XYZ file of C-alpha atoms in Angstrom:
712
model
C -23.760 -96.093 19.278
C -22.302 -93.698 16.667
C -23.093 -90.052 17.101
C -25.385 -88.195 14.723
C -22.396 -86.465 13.116
C -20.699 -89.831 12.561
C -23.832 -91.308 10.989
C -24.187 -88.292 8.656
C -20.507 -88.535 7.705
C -20.899 -92.246 7.011
C -23.989 -91.637 4.895
C -22.232 -88.951 2.846
C -19.209 -91.224 2.385
C -21.465 -93.995 1.122
C -23.198 -91.609 -1.273
C -19.856 -90.380 -2.582
C -18.603 -93.936 -3.175
C -21.789 -94.696 -5.140
C -20.772 -91.997 -7.629
C -17.301 -93.455 -8.277
C -18.098 -94.272 -11.911
C -20.444 -91.336 -12.470
C -18.332 -88.263 -11.798
C -17.289 -88.184 -15.454
C -20.957 -87.723 -16.403
C -20.621 -84.129 -15.226
C -17.957 -83.354 -17.850
C -20.510 -82.523 -20.605
C -22.475 -80.508 -18.033
C -19.381 -78.369 -17.372
C -18.708 -78.133 -21.121
C -22.276 -76.976 -21.706
C -21.925 -74.504 -18.849
C -18.952 -72.907 -20.584
C -20.880 -72.711 -23.854
C -23.887 -71.176 -22.072
C -21.748 -68.561 -20.324
C -20.224 -67.576 -23.669
C -23.644 -66.995 -25.198
C -24.796 -65.010 -22.153
C -21.972 -62.467 -22.496
C -23.010 -58.938 -23.474
C -19.886 -58.272 -25.559
C -17.800 -60.484 -27.802
C -14.615 -61.776 -26.127
C -11.286 -62.218 -27.870
C -10.301 -65.739 -28.811
C -6.772 -65.975 -27.435
C -7.612 -65.602 -23.701
C -10.260 -68.322 -23.995
C -7.910 -70.653 -25.877
C -5.128 -69.998 -23.368
C -7.471 -70.704 -20.446
C -8.648 -73.964 -22.044
C -5.066 -75.087 -22.701
C -3.866 -74.143 -19.219
C -6.734 -75.752 -17.298
C -6.525 -78.863 -19.470
C -2.779 -79.165 -18.847
C -3.228 -78.736 -15.087
C -5.924 -81.426 -14.998
C -3.815 -83.900 -17.017
C -0.830 -83.207 -14.799
C -2.926 -83.871 -11.708
C -4.076 -87.180 -13.151
C -0.512 -88.129 -14.032
C 0.537 -87.421 -10.458
C -2.318 -89.690 -9.304
C -3.853 -87.073 -7.046
C -7.096 -87.920 -5.307
C -10.419 -87.524 -7.091
C -11.268 -84.792 -4.599
C -8.562 -82.712 -6.321
C -8.821 -83.924 -9.919
C -12.612 -83.674 -10.218
C -12.786 -79.860 -9.810
C -9.858 -79.543 -12.228
C -11.661 -81.704 -14.795
C -14.849 -79.657 -14.504
C -12.887 -76.403 -14.763
C -11.035 -77.665 -17.851
C -14.315 -78.683 -19.517
C -15.884 -75.332 -18.626
C -12.957 -73.447 -20.192
C -13.110 -75.743 -23.218
C -16.791 -74.852 -23.657
C -15.964 -71.144 -23.721
C -13.182 -71.684 -26.276
C -15.167 -74.034 -28.526
C -18.143 -71.654 -28.643
C -15.882 -68.765 -29.625
C -14.117 -70.803 -32.329
C -17.451 -71.942 -33.743
C -18.756 -68.368 -33.832
C -15.698 -67.212 -35.758
C -15.738 -70.241 -38.086
C -19.277 -69.590 -39.369
C -18.855 -65.813 -39.707
C -20.412 -64.467 -42.894
C -21.539 -61.045 -44.168
C -24.896 -59.941 -42.773
C -27.339 -58.360 -45.170
C -27.869 -54.637 -44.608
C -31.308 -53.048 -44.305
C -31.449 -51.364 -47.702
C -33.633 -48.282 -47.989
C -34.946 -49.282 -51.423
C -35.938 -52.629 -52.996
C -33.147 -54.399 -54.835
C -32.594 -57.268 -57.257
C -31.414 -60.611 -55.876
C -30.064 -63.250 -58.246
C -29.130 -66.659 -56.942
C -29.662 -70.395 -56.779
C -32.576 -71.922 -54.877
C -30.978 -74.248 -52.339
C -34.115 -75.506 -50.605
C -37.788 -74.844 -49.960
C -38.365 -73.567 -46.419
C -41.511 -73.710 -44.303
C -44.114 -71.176 -45.492
C -44.690 -67.949 -43.576
C -47.772 -65.819 -43.072
C -46.949 -63.827 -46.223
C -46.412 -66.795 -48.545
C -43.973 -69.538 -49.563
C -40.332 -69.229 -48.538
C -37.145 -70.540 -50.105
C -33.475 -70.591 -49.174
C -31.325 -68.842 -51.780
C -27.562 -68.835 -52.308
C -27.135 -65.308 -53.751
C -24.777 -64.788 -56.675
C -25.429 -61.079 -57.121
C -27.361 -58.497 -55.122
C -27.672 -55.084 -56.708
C -26.050 -52.474 -54.487
C -23.785 -54.916 -52.614
C -20.155 -55.721 -53.342
C -19.310 -59.451 -53.737
C -17.497 -59.504 -50.388
C -20.615 -58.063 -48.685
C -23.036 -60.528 -50.274
C -24.650 -62.926 -47.768
C -23.964 -66.641 -48.071
C -27.654 -67.595 -47.711
C -30.950 -65.715 -47.718
C -34.395 -66.814 -46.660
C -36.742 -65.270 -49.193
C -40.520 -64.946 -49.103
C -41.839 -65.203 -52.659
C -45.148 -64.516 -54.354
C -46.929 -67.214 -56.314
C -45.584 -70.755 -56.495
C -42.264 -71.402 -54.789
C -39.362 -72.230 -57.130
C -37.821 -75.644 -56.605
C -34.271 -76.538 -55.503
C -31.757 -76.200 -58.317
C -33.470 -73.292 -60.107
C -31.658 -70.034 -60.873
C -33.986 -67.138 -60.005
C -34.130 -63.363 -60.149
C -36.138 -61.683 -57.385
C -37.112 -58.041 -56.896
C -37.215 -57.790 -53.126
C -36.703 -55.807 -49.961
C -33.581 -56.968 -48.139
C -33.030 -56.963 -44.370
C -30.776 -58.587 -41.797
C -32.280 -61.516 -39.840
C -34.972 -60.153 -37.507
C -34.179 -59.216 -33.932
C -36.038 -60.769 -30.963
C -39.726 -59.907 -30.741
C -39.210 -58.708 -27.173
C -36.308 -58.468 -24.717
C -35.154 -61.992 -23.881
C -37.336 -63.702 -26.507
C -36.127 -66.245 -29.067
C -33.228 -64.811 -31.055
C -33.691 -65.808 -34.701
C -30.645 -63.748 -35.647
C -28.358 -65.861 -33.467
C -29.805 -69.075 -34.843
C -29.439 -67.763 -38.403
C -25.797 -66.794 -37.760
C -24.841 -70.408 -37.088
C -26.722 -71.578 -40.180
C -25.049 -68.881 -42.361
C -28.564 -67.536 -43.012
C -27.321 -63.968 -43.241
C -30.453 -62.132 -44.326
C -34.134 -62.205 -45.212
C -35.768 -60.974 -48.395
C -39.400 -60.185 -49.120
C -40.265 -60.536 -52.781
C -42.386 -57.813 -54.326
C -43.124 -59.998 -57.334
C -42.801 -63.569 -58.526
C -39.379 -65.173 -58.728
C -38.340 -65.272 -62.391
C -35.902 -67.676 -64.063
C -32.494 -66.281 -64.960
C -29.109 -67.429 -66.246
C -26.234 -67.618 -63.772
C -22.692 -69.019 -63.862
C -22.262 -72.574 -62.605
C -22.286 -72.626 -58.784
C -19.548 -74.183 -56.598
C -19.671 -77.943 -56.076
C -20.974 -77.588 -52.523
C -23.968 -75.619 -53.771
C -24.543 -78.128 -56.584
C -24.430 -81.017 -54.108
C -26.849 -79.291 -51.715
C -29.272 -78.521 -54.549
C -29.108 -82.108 -55.823
C -29.856 -83.596 -52.405
C -32.604 -81.092 -51.658
C -34.069 -81.627 -55.110
C -34.388 -85.353 -54.384
C -35.920 -84.576 -50.988
C -38.447 -82.183 -52.485
C -39.346 -84.661 -55.233
C -39.898 -87.360 -52.593
C -42.081 -84.982 -50.574
C -44.214 -84.260 -53.655
C -44.584 -87.985 -54.342
C -45.696 -88.615 -50.753
C -48.277 -85.815 -50.932
C -49.534 -87.111 -54.278
C -49.958 -90.605 -52.809
C -51.573 -89.621 -49.518
C -53.425 -86.399 -50.255
C -52.504 -82.953 -49.026
C -53.649 -83.336 -45.391
C -52.052 -86.648 -44.456
C -49.305 -86.151 -47.030
C -48.367 -82.777 -45.573
C -47.784 -84.370 -42.172
C -45.948 -87.319 -43.741
C -43.714 -85.041 -45.810
C -42.805 -83.046 -42.689
C -42.002 -86.218 -40.755
C -39.977 -87.727 -43.605
C -38.210 -84.924 -45.457
C -38.670 -81.944 -43.118
C -40.635 -80.024 -45.763
C -43.591 -78.209 -44.174
C -44.929 -76.560 -47.332
C -48.069 -78.723 -47.356
C -48.905 -78.567 -43.655
C -52.344 -77.159 -42.873
C -51.949 -74.394 -40.235
C -55.099 -75.683 -38.522
C -53.517 -79.127 -38.149
C -50.340 -77.554 -36.777
C -52.413 -75.727 -34.151
C -54.177 -78.979 -33.263
C -50.894 -80.833 -32.839
C -49.477 -78.005 -30.731
C -52.530 -77.701 -28.479
C -52.688 -81.461 -27.938
C -48.982 -81.776 -27.088
C -48.148 -83.704 -30.278
C -46.241 -81.003 -32.150
C -42.914 -82.724 -31.450
C -43.952 -85.471 -33.880
C -43.870 -83.000 -36.790
C -40.250 -81.905 -36.298
C -37.528 -84.420 -37.101
C -35.606 -85.070 -33.902
C -34.590 -87.799 -31.497
C -37.912 -89.663 -31.562
C -37.802 -90.067 -35.335
C -34.148 -91.101 -35.400
C -34.749 -93.628 -32.625
C -37.773 -95.154 -34.376
C -36.125 -95.331 -37.815
C -32.783 -96.584 -36.494
C -34.459 -99.005 -34.090
C -36.810 -100.317 -36.785
C -33.879 -100.974 -39.120
C -31.915 -102.605 -36.290
C -34.647 -105.006 -35.215
C -35.737 -105.793 -38.786
C -32.224 -106.740 -39.903
C -31.576 -108.678 -36.714
C -34.786 -110.615 -37.267
C -33.859 -111.367 -40.880
C -30.409 -112.590 -39.882
C -31.891 -114.810 -37.165
C -34.404 -116.217 -39.671
C -31.549 -117.397 -41.945
C -29.748 -120.105 -39.942
C -26.765 -120.347 -42.321
C -26.041 -116.628 -41.935
C -26.846 -116.527 -38.223
C -24.130 -119.138 -37.569
C -21.464 -117.132 -39.417
C -22.037 -113.477 -38.487
C -23.087 -111.545 -35.408
C -26.673 -110.611 -36.119
C -26.533 -107.873 -33.505
C -23.536 -106.183 -35.124
C -24.910 -106.526 -38.647
C -28.112 -104.929 -37.375
C -26.075 -102.141 -35.764
C -24.447 -101.387 -39.146
C -27.936 -101.334 -40.677
C -29.064 -98.933 -37.960
C -26.129 -96.630 -38.685
C -26.962 -96.714 -42.394
C -30.638 -95.995 -41.695
C -29.806 -93.071 -39.415
C -27.375 -91.604 -41.956
C -29.852 -92.001 -44.801
C -32.653 -90.440 -42.791
C -30.371 -87.551 -41.855
C -29.754 -86.823 -45.548
C -33.431 -87.208 -46.509
C -34.515 -84.900 -43.682
C -32.215 -82.113 -44.886
C -29.970 -82.429 -41.813
C -31.529 -79.682 -39.650
C -29.562 -79.125 -36.430
C -31.987 -81.141 -34.224
C -31.749 -84.083 -36.620
C -27.942 -83.842 -36.641
C -27.865 -83.971 -32.847
C -30.252 -86.920 -32.796
C -28.191 -88.727 -35.441
C -25.020 -88.282 -33.375
C -26.751 -89.689 -30.299
C -28.180 -92.667 -32.200
C -24.851 -93.339 -33.941
C -23.005 -93.494 -30.624
C -25.546 -96.059 -29.388
C -24.961 -98.248 -32.454
C -21.187 -97.812 -32.193
C -21.422 -99.008 -28.596
C -23.040 -102.212 -29.878
C -20.250 -102.659 -32.429
C -17.696 -102.238 -29.620
C -19.522 -104.759 -27.412
C -20.698 -102.096 -25.004
C -24.162 -101.476 -23.654
C -25.944 -99.135 -26.056
C -28.337 -97.286 -23.754
C -26.417 -96.020 -20.745
C -25.874 -92.696 -19.085
C -22.224 -92.805 -20.165
C -23.201 -93.216 -23.832
C -25.562 -90.270 -23.489
C -22.792 -88.212 -21.876
C -20.460 -88.998 -24.781
C -23.190 -88.000 -27.242
C -23.789 -84.709 -25.423
C -20.048 -84.001 -25.329
C -19.677 -84.643 -29.070
C -22.728 -82.547 -29.955
C -21.477 -79.599 -27.899
C -18.001 -79.829 -29.425
C -19.497 -79.726 -32.929
C -22.438 -77.394 -32.233
C -21.829 -75.422 -29.029
C -24.708 -73.116 -29.965
C -27.049 -76.048 -29.299
C -26.859 -75.375 -25.549
C -29.179 -72.354 -25.888
C -31.715 -74.068 -28.170
C -34.922 -75.601 -26.811
C -34.461 -78.746 -28.916
C -31.133 -79.703 -27.354
C -32.243 -78.893 -23.833
C -35.491 -80.835 -24.090
C -34.159 -83.859 -25.981
C -31.200 -84.469 -23.693
C -33.212 -83.783 -20.536
C -35.882 -86.264 -21.653
C -33.318 -88.887 -22.696
C -31.376 -88.531 -19.434
C -34.598 -88.938 -17.463
C -35.574 -92.064 -19.400
C -32.120 -93.612 -19.001
C -32.273 -92.868 -15.268
C -35.666 -94.579 -15.203
C -34.186 -97.648 -16.929
C -31.358 -97.701 -14.381
C -33.803 -97.569 -11.487
C -36.319 -100.022 -12.995
C -36.398 -103.239 -10.949
C -35.501 -106.431 -12.809
C -38.220 -108.965 -12.079
C -37.500 -112.689 -12.277
C -39.023 -114.448 -15.263
C -41.987 -116.661 -14.520
C -41.575 -120.389 -15.004
C -44.382 -122.373 -16.630
C -46.936 -119.618 -16.186
C -50.120 -120.031 -18.273
C -50.137 -118.024 -21.492
C -53.216 -115.885 -20.609
C -51.591 -114.846 -17.343
C -48.342 -114.039 -19.145
C -50.198 -111.936 -21.710
C -52.017 -109.971 -19.016
C -48.801 -109.444 -17.050
C -46.839 -108.332 -20.112
C -49.620 -106.005 -21.264
C -49.909 -104.496 -17.794
C -46.150 -104.063 -17.545
C -46.003 -102.441 -20.990
C -48.843 -100.012 -20.217
C -47.328 -99.147 -16.859
C -43.900 -98.590 -18.396
C -45.373 -96.423 -21.165
C -47.288 -94.255 -18.685
C -44.304 -93.893 -16.391
C -41.948 -93.117 -19.290
C -44.302 -90.426 -20.581
C -44.630 -88.945 -17.102
C -40.865 -88.899 -16.560
C -40.084 -87.460 -19.997
C -42.846 -84.872 -19.636
C -41.624 -83.828 -16.199
C -38.053 -83.494 -17.494
C -39.048 -81.370 -20.490
C -41.773 -79.387 -18.706
C -39.519 -76.560 -17.432
C -38.151 -75.937 -20.919
C -41.577 -76.021 -22.583
C -42.897 -73.514 -20.028
C -39.933 -71.173 -20.377
C -39.487 -71.257 -24.149
C -43.010 -71.817 -25.475
C -45.123 -70.527 -22.560
C -47.836 -73.054 -23.142
C -48.708 -76.339 -21.497
C -50.866 -78.950 -23.199
C -52.880 -80.153 -20.208
C -53.837 -83.439 -21.871
C -50.513 -83.988 -23.636
C -49.775 -87.132 -21.621
C -53.030 -88.783 -22.676
C -52.581 -87.725 -26.310
C -49.023 -89.028 -26.445
C -49.962 -92.329 -24.802
C -52.772 -92.778 -27.316
C -50.667 -91.912 -30.357
C -47.343 -93.506 -29.361
C -48.255 -97.019 -30.591
C -49.651 -95.586 -33.818
C -46.635 -93.353 -34.425
C -43.904 -95.762 -33.333
C -45.237 -99.043 -34.741
C -47.264 -97.946 -37.759
C -46.615 -94.441 -39.078
C -42.813 -94.214 -38.839
C -41.997 -97.766 -40.041
C -44.514 -97.485 -42.879
C -43.126 -94.085 -43.889
C -39.574 -95.450 -43.773
C -40.436 -98.363 -46.078
C -42.655 -96.200 -48.277
C -39.985 -93.525 -48.729
C -37.361 -96.182 -49.468
C -39.488 -97.927 -52.098
C -41.292 -94.911 -53.595
C -38.480 -94.011 -56.049
C -39.000 -97.544 -57.467
C -42.761 -97.005 -57.636
C -43.404 -99.620 -54.910
C -44.162 -97.409 -51.939
C -47.931 -97.063 -52.361
C -49.074 -99.795 -49.892
C -46.827 -98.570 -47.098
C -47.690 -94.908 -47.682
C -51.384 -95.844 -47.627
C -50.907 -97.497 -44.228
C -49.003 -94.458 -42.951
C -51.793 -92.155 -44.154
C -54.374 -94.121 -42.171
C -52.193 -93.848 -39.080
C -51.742 -90.108 -39.605
C -55.487 -89.624 -39.936
C -55.990 -91.484 -36.655
C -53.276 -89.406 -34.981
C -54.874 -86.159 -36.193
C -58.276 -87.357 -34.970
C -56.838 -88.025 -31.500
C -55.118 -84.645 -31.532
C -58.284 -82.834 -32.626
C -60.350 -84.457 -29.880
C -57.715 -83.738 -27.228
C -57.241 -80.116 -28.308
C -61.012 -79.523 -28.178
C -61.314 -80.516 -24.499
C -62.000 -77.679 -22.037
C -58.820 -76.104 -20.716
C -56.631 -78.045 -23.163
C -53.971 -75.320 -23.250
C -52.682 -73.186 -20.409
C -50.407 -70.190 -20.979
C -47.541 -69.757 -18.508
C -45.484 -66.567 -18.318
C -41.697 -66.960 -18.590
C -39.633 -66.927 -15.425
C -36.509 -64.719 -15.213
C -33.732 -65.948 -17.501
C -31.486 -67.210 -14.712
C -34.164 -69.620 -13.472
C -33.931 -72.039 -16.411
C -30.270 -72.993 -15.725
C -31.298 -73.692 -12.118
C -34.044 -76.016 -13.382
C -31.631 -77.666 -15.834
C -29.148 -78.423 -13.058
C -31.981 -79.757 -10.905
C -33.099 -82.142 -13.654
C -29.502 -83.292 -14.177
C -28.987 -83.860 -10.448
C -32.095 -86.053 -10.359
C -30.852 -88.027 -13.373
C -27.085 -88.271 -12.911
C -26.773 -88.716 -9.164
C -27.134 -92.235 -7.837
C -28.791 -92.562 -4.451
C -31.410 -90.751 -2.342
C -29.588 -87.420 -2.517
C -30.757 -87.109 -6.125
C -34.144 -85.964 -4.828
C -32.520 -82.750 -3.620
C -32.694 -81.733 -7.265
C -36.506 -81.813 -7.380
C -37.176 -78.309 -5.981
C -34.527 -76.909 -8.303
C -36.032 -78.795 -11.282
C -39.375 -77.152 -10.453
C -37.851 -73.657 -10.289
C -39.505 -72.470 -13.524
C -42.900 -73.405 -12.147
C -42.361 -72.041 -8.639
C -40.297 -68.903 -9.176
C -42.245 -65.626 -8.787
C -42.763 -63.781 -12.052
C -41.555 -60.225 -12.525
C -44.247 -57.533 -12.834
C -45.828 -57.466 -16.278
C -44.718 -54.525 -18.440
C -47.273 -51.779 -18.887
C -46.320 -51.249 -22.514
C -44.545 -53.117 -25.306
C -43.330 -51.622 -28.579
C -42.121 -54.049 -31.217
C -38.912 -53.966 -33.204
C -38.894 -50.943 -35.498
C -41.875 -49.300 -33.822
C -44.472 -50.811 -36.178
C -46.556 -52.565 -33.514
C -47.334 -52.033 -29.829
C -49.541 -53.241 -27.002
C -50.325 -52.196 -23.459
C -51.676 -54.159 -20.510
C -55.091 -53.498 -19.028
C -56.753 -55.846 -16.518
C -54.486 -58.769 -17.446
C -55.076 -58.363 -21.177
C -52.766 -57.000 -23.857
C -54.559 -54.391 -25.935
C -52.923 -54.624 -29.370
C -52.575 -51.377 -31.249
C -52.761 -52.820 -34.787
C -54.788 -55.993 -35.052
C -53.287 -58.592 -37.395
C -49.993 -56.758 -37.940
C -46.802 -58.617 -37.006
C -48.977 -61.157 -35.277
C -46.089 -63.525 -34.583
C -44.275 -60.882 -32.542
C -47.481 -60.040 -30.672
C -48.067 -63.707 -29.844
C -44.480 -64.226 -28.682
C -44.549 -61.214 -26.372
C -48.020 -61.861 -24.946
C -47.235 -65.520 -24.217
C -43.936 -64.637 -22.550
C -45.770 -62.233 -20.262
C -48.799 -64.456 -19.697
C -51.380 -62.015 -21.066
C -54.105 -62.484 -23.660
C -53.984 -60.215 -26.754
C -57.239 -58.379 -27.499
C -58.380 -55.673 -29.903
C -58.807 -52.070 -28.757
C -62.393 -51.211 -27.759
C -64.474 -49.852 -30.606
C -64.162 -46.096 -30.904
C -61.159 -45.843 -28.579
C -58.676 -45.216 -31.398
C -58.326 -42.532 -34.038
C -56.319 -43.881 -36.959
C -54.942 -42.735 -40.286
C -53.096 -44.785 -42.879
C -49.799 -44.470 -40.986
C -50.709 -43.696 -37.372
C -53.063 -44.355 -34.486
C -53.707 -42.366 -31.315
C -56.118 -42.654 -28.368
C -59.463 -40.967 -28.978
C -59.701 -39.970 -25.306
C -57.205 -39.626 -22.459
C -58.263 -42.964 -20.976
C -58.075 -44.968 -24.188
C -54.442 -45.971 -23.844
C -50.966 -44.694 -22.984
C -49.518 -44.763 -26.504
C -49.685 -42.955 -29.835
C -48.068 -44.863 -32.703
C -46.641 -43.653 -36.046
C -45.516 -46.544 -38.283
C -45.009 -44.707 -41.559
C -41.520 -44.839 -43.065
C -41.572 -41.100 -43.747
C -41.062 -38.760 -40.816
C -44.227 -37.012 -39.612
C -44.553 -33.264 -39.847
C -44.338 -31.027 -36.778
C -48.125 -30.695 -36.798
C -48.602 -34.452 -36.911
C -46.174 -34.975 -34.035
C -48.023 -32.271 -32.086
C -51.295 -34.218 -32.472
C -49.651 -37.426 -31.269
C -48.006 -35.811 -28.262
C -51.266 -34.218 -27.160
C -53.042 -37.584 -27.398
C -50.819 -39.865 -25.281
C -47.993 -39.785 -22.715
C -45.839 -42.162 -24.834
C -45.241 -41.560 -28.529
C -43.501 -44.068 -30.799
C -42.286 -42.952 -34.220
C -40.861 -45.386 -36.744
C -38.964 -42.614 -38.535
C -36.232 -40.445 -37.060
C -37.286 -36.851 -36.384
C -34.887 -33.911 -36.034
C -36.973 -31.814 -33.623
C -40.056 -32.020 -31.425
C -42.785 -29.407 -30.838
C -43.365 -27.886 -27.422
C -46.377 -30.143 -26.804
C -43.968 -33.103 -26.484
C -42.427 -31.617 -23.341
C -42.882 -34.144 -20.553
C -43.816 -36.897 -23.010
C -41.724 -40.007 -23.669
C -40.969 -39.898 -27.401
C -39.159 -42.801 -29.060
C -38.187 -42.335 -32.696
C -36.408 -44.332 -35.402
C -32.988 -43.714 -33.878
C -34.075 -45.281 -30.595
C -35.692 -48.281 -32.313
C -32.673 -48.851 -34.570
C -30.350 -48.761 -31.580
C -32.458 -50.775 -29.144
C -34.939 -52.954 -31.063
C -38.090 -53.970 -29.205
C -38.740 -52.347 -25.819
C -40.793 -53.048 -22.707
C -41.844 -50.152 -20.479
C -42.889 -50.132 -16.825
C -44.599 -47.073 -15.366
C -42.855 -45.708 -12.275
C -44.598 -43.326 -9.942
C -48.015 -41.736 -10.435
C -49.386 -41.432 -14.002
C -49.094 -37.633 -13.858
C -45.295 -37.925 -13.472
C -45.021 -39.918 -16.738
C -41.854 -41.723 -15.653
C -41.027 -45.006 -17.354
C -38.403 -47.703 -16.939
C -37.356 -49.234 -20.247
C -35.686 -52.543 -21.107
C -34.551 -52.831 -24.716
C -33.762 -55.980 -26.665
C -30.261 -54.645 -27.279
C -29.594 -54.541 -23.544
C -30.450 -58.221 -23.194
C -28.901 -59.275 -26.492
C -25.606 -57.452 -26.071
C -23.068 -56.455 -28.715
C -22.507 -59.773 -30.453
C -21.680 -60.681 -34.080
C -25.320 -61.622 -34.768
C -26.948 -58.696 -32.971
C -27.581 -56.246 -35.787
C -31.152 -55.053 -35.862
C -33.497 -55.323 -38.788
C -36.380 -53.292 -40.070
C -39.682 -55.125 -39.628
C -41.028 -57.232 -42.450
C -42.442 -54.930 -45.142
C -45.426 -57.224 -45.535
C -46.547 -56.148 -42.076
C -45.451 -52.539 -42.131
C -48.587 -51.037 -43.517
C -46.849 -47.891 -44.661
């Protein structure tokens, strides 16, 4: 009888042989690892060492293959070459999209430019994307390529030339250390600044823009006109959801409905991504294939499957244009296109290898996608579903079974498959939802199971046909059907979100835990055989990993907002000010924001301080002008930590032993979290600034907070 060591060796050999055609699936994983390492660096590397490393490792790997070395030697070389390629591609992409970043001007300025698109509205009003032509106070070479501008009154439409009196800032820094970095995302979209209009946008006369700008305005003008037609047909509530699902425009979305969709786990339906591309492309594919099969003359002369694949490609491309081609839609379109191309090349469309090719292509074109929640969640969910398809047993077809029995069996199989698919996709995306969004919709599985048939078989096909026929005036019946489906979906979401305990907030794990979970999910999906289950504890790392101690104090970017933790709650210094930043920080730390107790604060127009020594650890000055020595003296006597938005040249004696952070500190470091060390009387604090986590990167300039929230 073989020894235990021999049996283990034989088992491992068998497991290794089972992966003979799957080792290449790890190439995009290594490529993504290189991209992720690049974005985790604290300083910007030079390009030539990364390019040289990619060329050298690639040459060594190709040479090893040419020499027909064993896979044991070539596999590590392949992974190393892909890793180095990821580093190089990310650096090249960063340099390729480089554009001037808007400065934080001390005074309002005049912005003149072309309205490229209408963006989703913010808390302060409608927002548009502008291609600036002139900005008073900036040289042409320092003018940003694109600005996102908040305007007063009605939003101008794409194609209009406008003049806006506004406050200009760089893209905002993260709301807290390690939080979502809008500035990095904006860098790769050439969105080089934000403007807050102090008045309505007025028409102006500008020279003719470049052809690229004209083309973008023409396409976005058609999209916006289609969105308005959909809203006019369906009404603002259903039409707002339909416009978001069809064209990506969220201007008509009711914030209450957005909250309902988020709390019920249905928010992914509102953003155009893989689900929408799959439904639209699949609907076009099956419709055309059915039409070809229904015409015997044509079915005998052409391959209905390949004609349908061309139709699917056309549908995906058209939908990408109509949606405005946001990065998630581009990634989904690439994935869907590779599936249709596989059909045209007589390959199986839905395989792990096709998904690997799609991931490789996406990362080559958009290496920044590796750090975005959309890419991580969509590819994790798709990989999990493909792995489920691979593992799904193929049952023999029944012969001469009665129709009622067949119907019951098929219905049971479909329901079981739908439940299992939702469970698998939810488990694969769960770590990313917890880490990035810090909220779990407890009844999301039930809500998605209830709405999936409505969304997949009614809403999306009806919207596709309605949007296609609406320019001809024939879309009304299909848009009416879609509106009824949307109303049903919202009703399901409202009921689900109203259940007790519908939403649970989960604090973020340390940053290094998410890559561990990602690798665990990939091991479960890509490995073939029982060893794949070794990835389960790693996939659950975000859920299981101990959380770091909650900060005692948070001060937002620019020093205009702050909160401190008492009894598991975040006491917010200024209720309603920069609420988005407050929500982001409190969710990341798993605490509930609350108002200060009545009478615990003494406030003026530009400052607040504790009324008593036990009312809080912070005194806050958010006025743009520096406080006087007397005003600083009052703040220092009131609290052990003093935050000043403005820079101050000197401090009074009462600030001795106090932690005083002024405008220089906030400009250098951004948002800060503080942990008390030692007894309260010692007043020692450990600080972590956003700049420490963000590093010195091309997109890491800090902005002044939005003037609409500044209060001073």
